[in-house]
Coordinates of C-alpha atoms and ligand atoms in Angstrom, one line a residue:
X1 CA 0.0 0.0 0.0
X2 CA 1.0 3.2 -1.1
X3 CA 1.0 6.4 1.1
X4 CA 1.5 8.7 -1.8
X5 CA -2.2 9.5 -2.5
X6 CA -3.0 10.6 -6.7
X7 CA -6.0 12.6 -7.4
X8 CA -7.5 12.3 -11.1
X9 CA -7.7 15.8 -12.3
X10 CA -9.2 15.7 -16.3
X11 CA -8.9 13.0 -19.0
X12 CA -5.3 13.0 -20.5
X13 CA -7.0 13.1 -24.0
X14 CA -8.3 16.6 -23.4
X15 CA -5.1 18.0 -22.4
X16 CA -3.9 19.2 -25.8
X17 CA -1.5 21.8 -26.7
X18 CA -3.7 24.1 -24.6
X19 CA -3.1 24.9 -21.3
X20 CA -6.5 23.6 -19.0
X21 CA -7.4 25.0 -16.0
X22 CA -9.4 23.1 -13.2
X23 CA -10.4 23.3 -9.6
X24 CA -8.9 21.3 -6.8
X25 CA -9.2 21.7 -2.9
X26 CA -10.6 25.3 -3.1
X27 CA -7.5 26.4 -5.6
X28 CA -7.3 27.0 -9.3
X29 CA -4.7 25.3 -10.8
X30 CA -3.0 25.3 -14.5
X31 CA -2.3 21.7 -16.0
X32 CA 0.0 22.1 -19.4
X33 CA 2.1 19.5 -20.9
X34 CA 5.6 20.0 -21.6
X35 CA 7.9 18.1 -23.5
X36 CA 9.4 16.7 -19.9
X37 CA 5.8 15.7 -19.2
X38 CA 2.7 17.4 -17.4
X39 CA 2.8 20.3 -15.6
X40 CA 0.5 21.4 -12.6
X41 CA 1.0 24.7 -11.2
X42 CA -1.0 27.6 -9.3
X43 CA -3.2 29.2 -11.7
X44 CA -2.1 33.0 -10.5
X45 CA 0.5 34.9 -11.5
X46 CA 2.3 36.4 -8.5
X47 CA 3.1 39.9 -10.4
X48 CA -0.4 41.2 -11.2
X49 CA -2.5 37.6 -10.4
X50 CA -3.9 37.3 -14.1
X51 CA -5.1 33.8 -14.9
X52 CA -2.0 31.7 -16.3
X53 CA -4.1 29.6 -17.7
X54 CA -5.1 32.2 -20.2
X55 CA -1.5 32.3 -21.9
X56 CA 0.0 29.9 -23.8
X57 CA 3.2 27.0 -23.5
X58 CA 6.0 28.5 -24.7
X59 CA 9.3 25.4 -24.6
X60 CA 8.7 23.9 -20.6
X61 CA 7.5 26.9 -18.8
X62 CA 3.4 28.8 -19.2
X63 CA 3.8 32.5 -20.3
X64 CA 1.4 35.0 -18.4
X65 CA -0.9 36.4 -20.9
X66 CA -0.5 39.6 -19.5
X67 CA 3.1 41.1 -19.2
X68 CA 4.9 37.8 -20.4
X69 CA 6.4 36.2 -17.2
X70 CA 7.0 33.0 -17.4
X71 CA 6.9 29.9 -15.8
X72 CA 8.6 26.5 -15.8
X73 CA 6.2 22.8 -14.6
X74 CA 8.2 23.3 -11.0
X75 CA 6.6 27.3 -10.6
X76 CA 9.7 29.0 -11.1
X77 CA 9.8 32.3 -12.3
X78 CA 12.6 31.4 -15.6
X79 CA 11.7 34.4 -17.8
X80 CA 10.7 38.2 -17.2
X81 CA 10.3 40.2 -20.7
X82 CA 12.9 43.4 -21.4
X83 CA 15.0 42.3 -18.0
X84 CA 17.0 39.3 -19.1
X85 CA 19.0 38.0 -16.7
X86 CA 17.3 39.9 -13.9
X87 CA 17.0 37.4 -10.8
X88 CA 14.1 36.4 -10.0
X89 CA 13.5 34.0 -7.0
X90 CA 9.5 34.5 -8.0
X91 CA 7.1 31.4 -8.0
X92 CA 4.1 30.0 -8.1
X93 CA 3.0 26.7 -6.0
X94 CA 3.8 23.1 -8.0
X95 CA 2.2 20.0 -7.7
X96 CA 3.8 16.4 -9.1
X97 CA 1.6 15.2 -11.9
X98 CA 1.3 12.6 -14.2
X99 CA -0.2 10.8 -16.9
X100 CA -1.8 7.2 -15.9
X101 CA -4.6 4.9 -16.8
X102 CA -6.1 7.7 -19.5
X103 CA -6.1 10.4 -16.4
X104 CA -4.1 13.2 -15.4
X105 CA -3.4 12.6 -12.0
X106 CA -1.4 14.9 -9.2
X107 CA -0.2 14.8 -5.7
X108 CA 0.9 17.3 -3.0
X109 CA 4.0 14.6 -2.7
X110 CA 6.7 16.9 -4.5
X111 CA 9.2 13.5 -4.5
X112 CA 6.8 11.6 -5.6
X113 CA 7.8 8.6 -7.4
X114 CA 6.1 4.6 -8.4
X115 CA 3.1 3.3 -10.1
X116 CA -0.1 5.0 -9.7
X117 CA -2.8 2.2 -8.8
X118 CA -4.8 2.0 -11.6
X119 CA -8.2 -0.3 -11.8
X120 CA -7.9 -3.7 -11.3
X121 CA -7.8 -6.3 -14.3
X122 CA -6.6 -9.9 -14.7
X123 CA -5.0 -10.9 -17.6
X124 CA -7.9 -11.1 -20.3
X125 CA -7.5 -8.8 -23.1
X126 CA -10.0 -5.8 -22.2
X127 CA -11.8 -2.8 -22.9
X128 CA -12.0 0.5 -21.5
X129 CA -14.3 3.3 -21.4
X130 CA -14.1 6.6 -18.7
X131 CA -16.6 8.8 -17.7
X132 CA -16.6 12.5 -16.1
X133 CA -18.8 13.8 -13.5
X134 CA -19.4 16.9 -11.4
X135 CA -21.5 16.3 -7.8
X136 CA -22.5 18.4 -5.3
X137 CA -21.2 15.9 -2.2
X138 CA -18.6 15.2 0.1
X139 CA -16.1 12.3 -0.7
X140 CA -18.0 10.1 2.2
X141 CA -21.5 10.6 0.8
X142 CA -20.4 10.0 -2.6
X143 CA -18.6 6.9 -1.8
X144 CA -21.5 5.9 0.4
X145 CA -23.4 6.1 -2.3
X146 CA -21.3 4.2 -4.9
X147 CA -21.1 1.3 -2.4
X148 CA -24.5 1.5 -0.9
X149 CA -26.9 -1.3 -2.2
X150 CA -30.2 -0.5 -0.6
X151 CA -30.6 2.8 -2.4
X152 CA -30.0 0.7 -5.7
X153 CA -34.0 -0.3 -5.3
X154 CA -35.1 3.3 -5.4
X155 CA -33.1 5.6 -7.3
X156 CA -31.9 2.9 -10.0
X157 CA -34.7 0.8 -10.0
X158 CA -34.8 -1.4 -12.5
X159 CA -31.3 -0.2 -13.9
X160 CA -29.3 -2.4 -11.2
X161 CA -31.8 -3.6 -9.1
X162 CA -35.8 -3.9 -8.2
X163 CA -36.1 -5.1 -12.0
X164 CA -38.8 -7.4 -11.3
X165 CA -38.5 -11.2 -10.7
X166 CA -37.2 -13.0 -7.9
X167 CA -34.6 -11.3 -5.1
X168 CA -31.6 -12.9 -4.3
X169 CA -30.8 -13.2 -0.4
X170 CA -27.6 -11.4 -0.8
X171 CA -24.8 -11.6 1.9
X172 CA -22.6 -8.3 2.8
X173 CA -19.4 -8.5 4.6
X174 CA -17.8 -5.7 5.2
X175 CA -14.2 -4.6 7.3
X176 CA -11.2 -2.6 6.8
X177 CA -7.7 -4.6 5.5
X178 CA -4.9 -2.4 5.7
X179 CA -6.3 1.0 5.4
X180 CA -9.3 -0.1 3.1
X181 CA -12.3 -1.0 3.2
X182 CA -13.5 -4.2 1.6
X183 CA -16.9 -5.1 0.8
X184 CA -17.7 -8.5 0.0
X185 CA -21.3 -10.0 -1.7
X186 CA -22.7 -13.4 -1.8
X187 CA -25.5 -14.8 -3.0
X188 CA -26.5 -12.5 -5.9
X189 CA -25.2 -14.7 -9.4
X190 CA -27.3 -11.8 -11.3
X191 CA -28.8 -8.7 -10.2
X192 CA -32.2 -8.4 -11.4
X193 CA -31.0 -4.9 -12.9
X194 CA -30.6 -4.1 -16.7
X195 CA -26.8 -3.2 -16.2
X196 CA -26.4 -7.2 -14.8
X197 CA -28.2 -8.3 -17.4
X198 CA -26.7 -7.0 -20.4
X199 CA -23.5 -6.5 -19.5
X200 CA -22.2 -9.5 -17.0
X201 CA -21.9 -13.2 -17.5
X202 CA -23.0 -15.5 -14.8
X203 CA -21.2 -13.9 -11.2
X204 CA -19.7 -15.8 -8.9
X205 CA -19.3 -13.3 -6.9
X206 CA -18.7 -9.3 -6.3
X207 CA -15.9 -7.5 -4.3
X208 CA -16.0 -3.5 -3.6
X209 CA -13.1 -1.7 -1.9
X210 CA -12.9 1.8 -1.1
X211 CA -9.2 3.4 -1.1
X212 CA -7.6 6.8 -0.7
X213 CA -8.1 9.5 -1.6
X214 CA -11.3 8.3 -3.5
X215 CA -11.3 5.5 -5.0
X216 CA -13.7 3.0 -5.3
X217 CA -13.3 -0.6 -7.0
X218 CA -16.3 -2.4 -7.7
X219 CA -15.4 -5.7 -9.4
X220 CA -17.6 -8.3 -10.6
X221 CA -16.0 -11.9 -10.9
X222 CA -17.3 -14.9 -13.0
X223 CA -16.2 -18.6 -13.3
X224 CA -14.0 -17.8 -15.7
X225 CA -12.3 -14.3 -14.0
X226 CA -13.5 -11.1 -13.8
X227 CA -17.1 -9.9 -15.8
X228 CA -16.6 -5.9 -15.4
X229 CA -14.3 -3.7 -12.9
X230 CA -15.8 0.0 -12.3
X231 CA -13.6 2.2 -10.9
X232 CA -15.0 5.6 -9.4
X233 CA -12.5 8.4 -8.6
X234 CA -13.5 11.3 -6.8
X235 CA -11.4 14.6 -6.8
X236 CA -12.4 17.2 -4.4
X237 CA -12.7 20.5 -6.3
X238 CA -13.9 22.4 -2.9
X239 CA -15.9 21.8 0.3
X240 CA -19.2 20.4 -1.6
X241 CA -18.2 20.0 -5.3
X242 CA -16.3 16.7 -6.6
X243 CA -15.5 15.8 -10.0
X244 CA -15.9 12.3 -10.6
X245 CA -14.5 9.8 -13.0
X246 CA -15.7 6.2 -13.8
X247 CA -13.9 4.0 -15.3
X248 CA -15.3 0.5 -16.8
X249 CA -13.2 -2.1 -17.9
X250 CA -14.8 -5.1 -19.3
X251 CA -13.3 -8.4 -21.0
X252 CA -13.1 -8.2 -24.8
X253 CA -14.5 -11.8 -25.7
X254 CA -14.1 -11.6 -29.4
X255 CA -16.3 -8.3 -30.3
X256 CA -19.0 -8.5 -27.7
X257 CA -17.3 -6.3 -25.5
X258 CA -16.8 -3.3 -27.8
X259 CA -20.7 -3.6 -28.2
X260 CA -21.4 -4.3 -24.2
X261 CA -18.5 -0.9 -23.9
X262 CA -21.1 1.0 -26.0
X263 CA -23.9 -0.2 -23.7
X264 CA -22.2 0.6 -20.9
X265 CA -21.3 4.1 -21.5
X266 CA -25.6 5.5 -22.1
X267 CA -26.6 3.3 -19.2
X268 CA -23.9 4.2 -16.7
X269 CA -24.8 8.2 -17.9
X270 CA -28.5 7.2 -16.6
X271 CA -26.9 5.9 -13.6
X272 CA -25.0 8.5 -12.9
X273 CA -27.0 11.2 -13.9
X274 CA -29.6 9.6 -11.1
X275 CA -26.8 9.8 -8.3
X276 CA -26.2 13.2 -9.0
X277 CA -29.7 14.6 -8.4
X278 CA -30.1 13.0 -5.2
X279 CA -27.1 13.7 -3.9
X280 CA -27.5 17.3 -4.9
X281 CA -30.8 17.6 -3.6
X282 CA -29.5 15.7 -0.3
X283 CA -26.3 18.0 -0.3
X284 CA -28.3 21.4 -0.5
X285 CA -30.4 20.3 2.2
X286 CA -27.5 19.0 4.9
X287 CA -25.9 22.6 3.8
X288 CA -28.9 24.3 4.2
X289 CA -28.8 22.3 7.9
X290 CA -25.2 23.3 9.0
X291 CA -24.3 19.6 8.2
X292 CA -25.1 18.1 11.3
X293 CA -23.9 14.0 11.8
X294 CA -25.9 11.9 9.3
X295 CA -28.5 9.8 11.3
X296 CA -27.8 6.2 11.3
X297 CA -29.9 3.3 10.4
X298 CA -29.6 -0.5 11.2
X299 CA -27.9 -1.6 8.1
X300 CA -25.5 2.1 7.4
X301 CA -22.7 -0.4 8.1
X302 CA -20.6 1.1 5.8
X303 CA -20.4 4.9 6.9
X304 CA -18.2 4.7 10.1
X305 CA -15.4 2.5 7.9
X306 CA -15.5 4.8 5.0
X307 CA -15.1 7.8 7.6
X308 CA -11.8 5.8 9.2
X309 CA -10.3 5.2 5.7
X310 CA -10.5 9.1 5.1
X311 CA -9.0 9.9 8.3
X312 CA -5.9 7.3 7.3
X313 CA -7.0 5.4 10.2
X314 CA -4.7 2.1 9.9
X315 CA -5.9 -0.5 12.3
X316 CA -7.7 -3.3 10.8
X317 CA -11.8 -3.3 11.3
X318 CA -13.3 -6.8 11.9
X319 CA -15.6 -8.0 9.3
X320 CA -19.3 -7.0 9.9
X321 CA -22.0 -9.5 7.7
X322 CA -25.6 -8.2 7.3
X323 CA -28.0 -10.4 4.9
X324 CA -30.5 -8.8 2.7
X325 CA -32.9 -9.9 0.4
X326 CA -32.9 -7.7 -2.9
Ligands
FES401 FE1 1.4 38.0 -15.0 FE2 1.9 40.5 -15.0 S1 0.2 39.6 -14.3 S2 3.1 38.9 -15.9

């Protein structure tokens, strides 16, 4: 386990030539490639604070768009216009960042160095397809709400569960192992959802993990290795706002998967879009409330362990096992 944590910024395939600019933890950054790699700096020029973001890459460094300063992918100050070889010990804040797994990713870890964890997969040839999201939620409550089966029945109904025909008597075990939290489901060989049914083969069974910063793995494993892995990233922009990626990877089989891949991508956009209004709605509300502590029902099992992942709690959690029938 890795204590370097990498937060998914923007798909690598819309950072062109173009310098982007995007929100993360209450700041504005700049994200530019250069020809050592990407770049992820303030998005404020220290002289008069015009937006760097509205200039353009010029070699390794970001020009201002307003008197031409210039700035390297480490924030320092290499060029002022009509003073060469003026010192200059001005800067702008830096973050590491990289390109991984069809993401831009960045850390606060300026040493920064070793894979970024990308979604699991075994070794059958796959397909890919990512998703972006904006949601008006804190990490927990979205990653509640990615892991959460009862509210499948309600807000997804018919889409993942509550299709119609016979429940299955599914069994949950959830604990922490080392620093995340696994979820583990029985008993449910097909969800009588659409997704399930278009888009698995027979399950044997399911496995979720939640991770840090946000990251949650929800793979779905069949006899002959795994059906579907999506992956949901969640990148705080500020206090309420996330931006949210999901990721699908499914097994190729021949052509079948490029068509299940073009399923997925409508359905999951459904899915989403679904998630997004309630949580909003939910969000504004609890806002509107001065956030006080969620109120806890019977089966919120998962909750409390997705709080002590975020706190980088590291003491393992003993298994809990609820059964429900849905
Ligand atoms: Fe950026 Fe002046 S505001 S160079």
């Amino acid at each position: 386990m890795t204590n370097v944590h990498w937060h998914p910024l923007l798909r690598a395939k819309k950072l062109r030539k173009k310098p982007v600019q995007v929100m993360f933890e209450g700041e504005k950054l700049v994200v530019f490639r250069t020809k050592d790699g990407i770049a992820a700096i303030q998005d404020r020029c220290p002289h008069r604070s015009a937006s760097l973001s509205g200039g353009r890459v010029v070699g390794g460094s970001i020009e201002c768009p307003y008197h031409g300063w210039r700035f390297d992918g480490t924030g320092v100050c290499t060029h002022i216009p009509l003073a060469e070889g003026a010192p200059s010990n001005r800067r702008v804040r830096a973050w590491s960042a990289r390109e991984a797994h069809g993401l831009i990713f960045i850390t606060h870890d300026a040493q920064a160095a070793g894979d970024i964890r990308g979604p699991v997969w075994d070794d059958q040839p796959k397909v890919s397809r990512i998703l972006q999201s904006h949601a008006e939620a804190t990490v927990a409550d979205a990653v509640e709400n990615v892991l959460d089966p009862i509210h499948t029945l309600f807000v997804h109904k018919g889409i993942i569960r509550g299709g119609g025909g016979p429940t299955n008597r599914v069994t949950l075990i959830a604990g922490i192992e080392s620093g995340e939290l696994v979820l583990r489901y029985s008993g449910e060989e097909q969800s009588n959802g659409l997704l399930s049914r278009l888009l698995e083969r027979q399950r044997s069974y399911a496995i979720s993990r939640f991770y840090r910063p946000g990251v949650v793995s929800l793979e779905y494993w069949g006899k002959n290795g795994l059906n579907l892995v999506t992956t949901l990233y969640f990148t705080r922009e500020d206090d309420t706002h996330l931006r949210g990626f999901a990721v699908m990877t499914g097994p190729r089989q021949g052509g079948l998967g490029w068509l299940k891949a073009a399923l997925f991508v409508p359905l999951m956009r459904i899915v989403i879009k679904q998630d997004l209004k309630i949580m909003a709605d939910a969000t504004a509300n609890w806002d509107a409330a001065g956030r006080p502590p969620h109120a806890q029902g019977p089966l919120d099992l998962l909750y409390p362990l997705i709080q002590r992942v975020l706190d980088g709690e590291t003491g393992d959690v003993a298994a809990q096992e609820v059964t429900l029938d849905i």
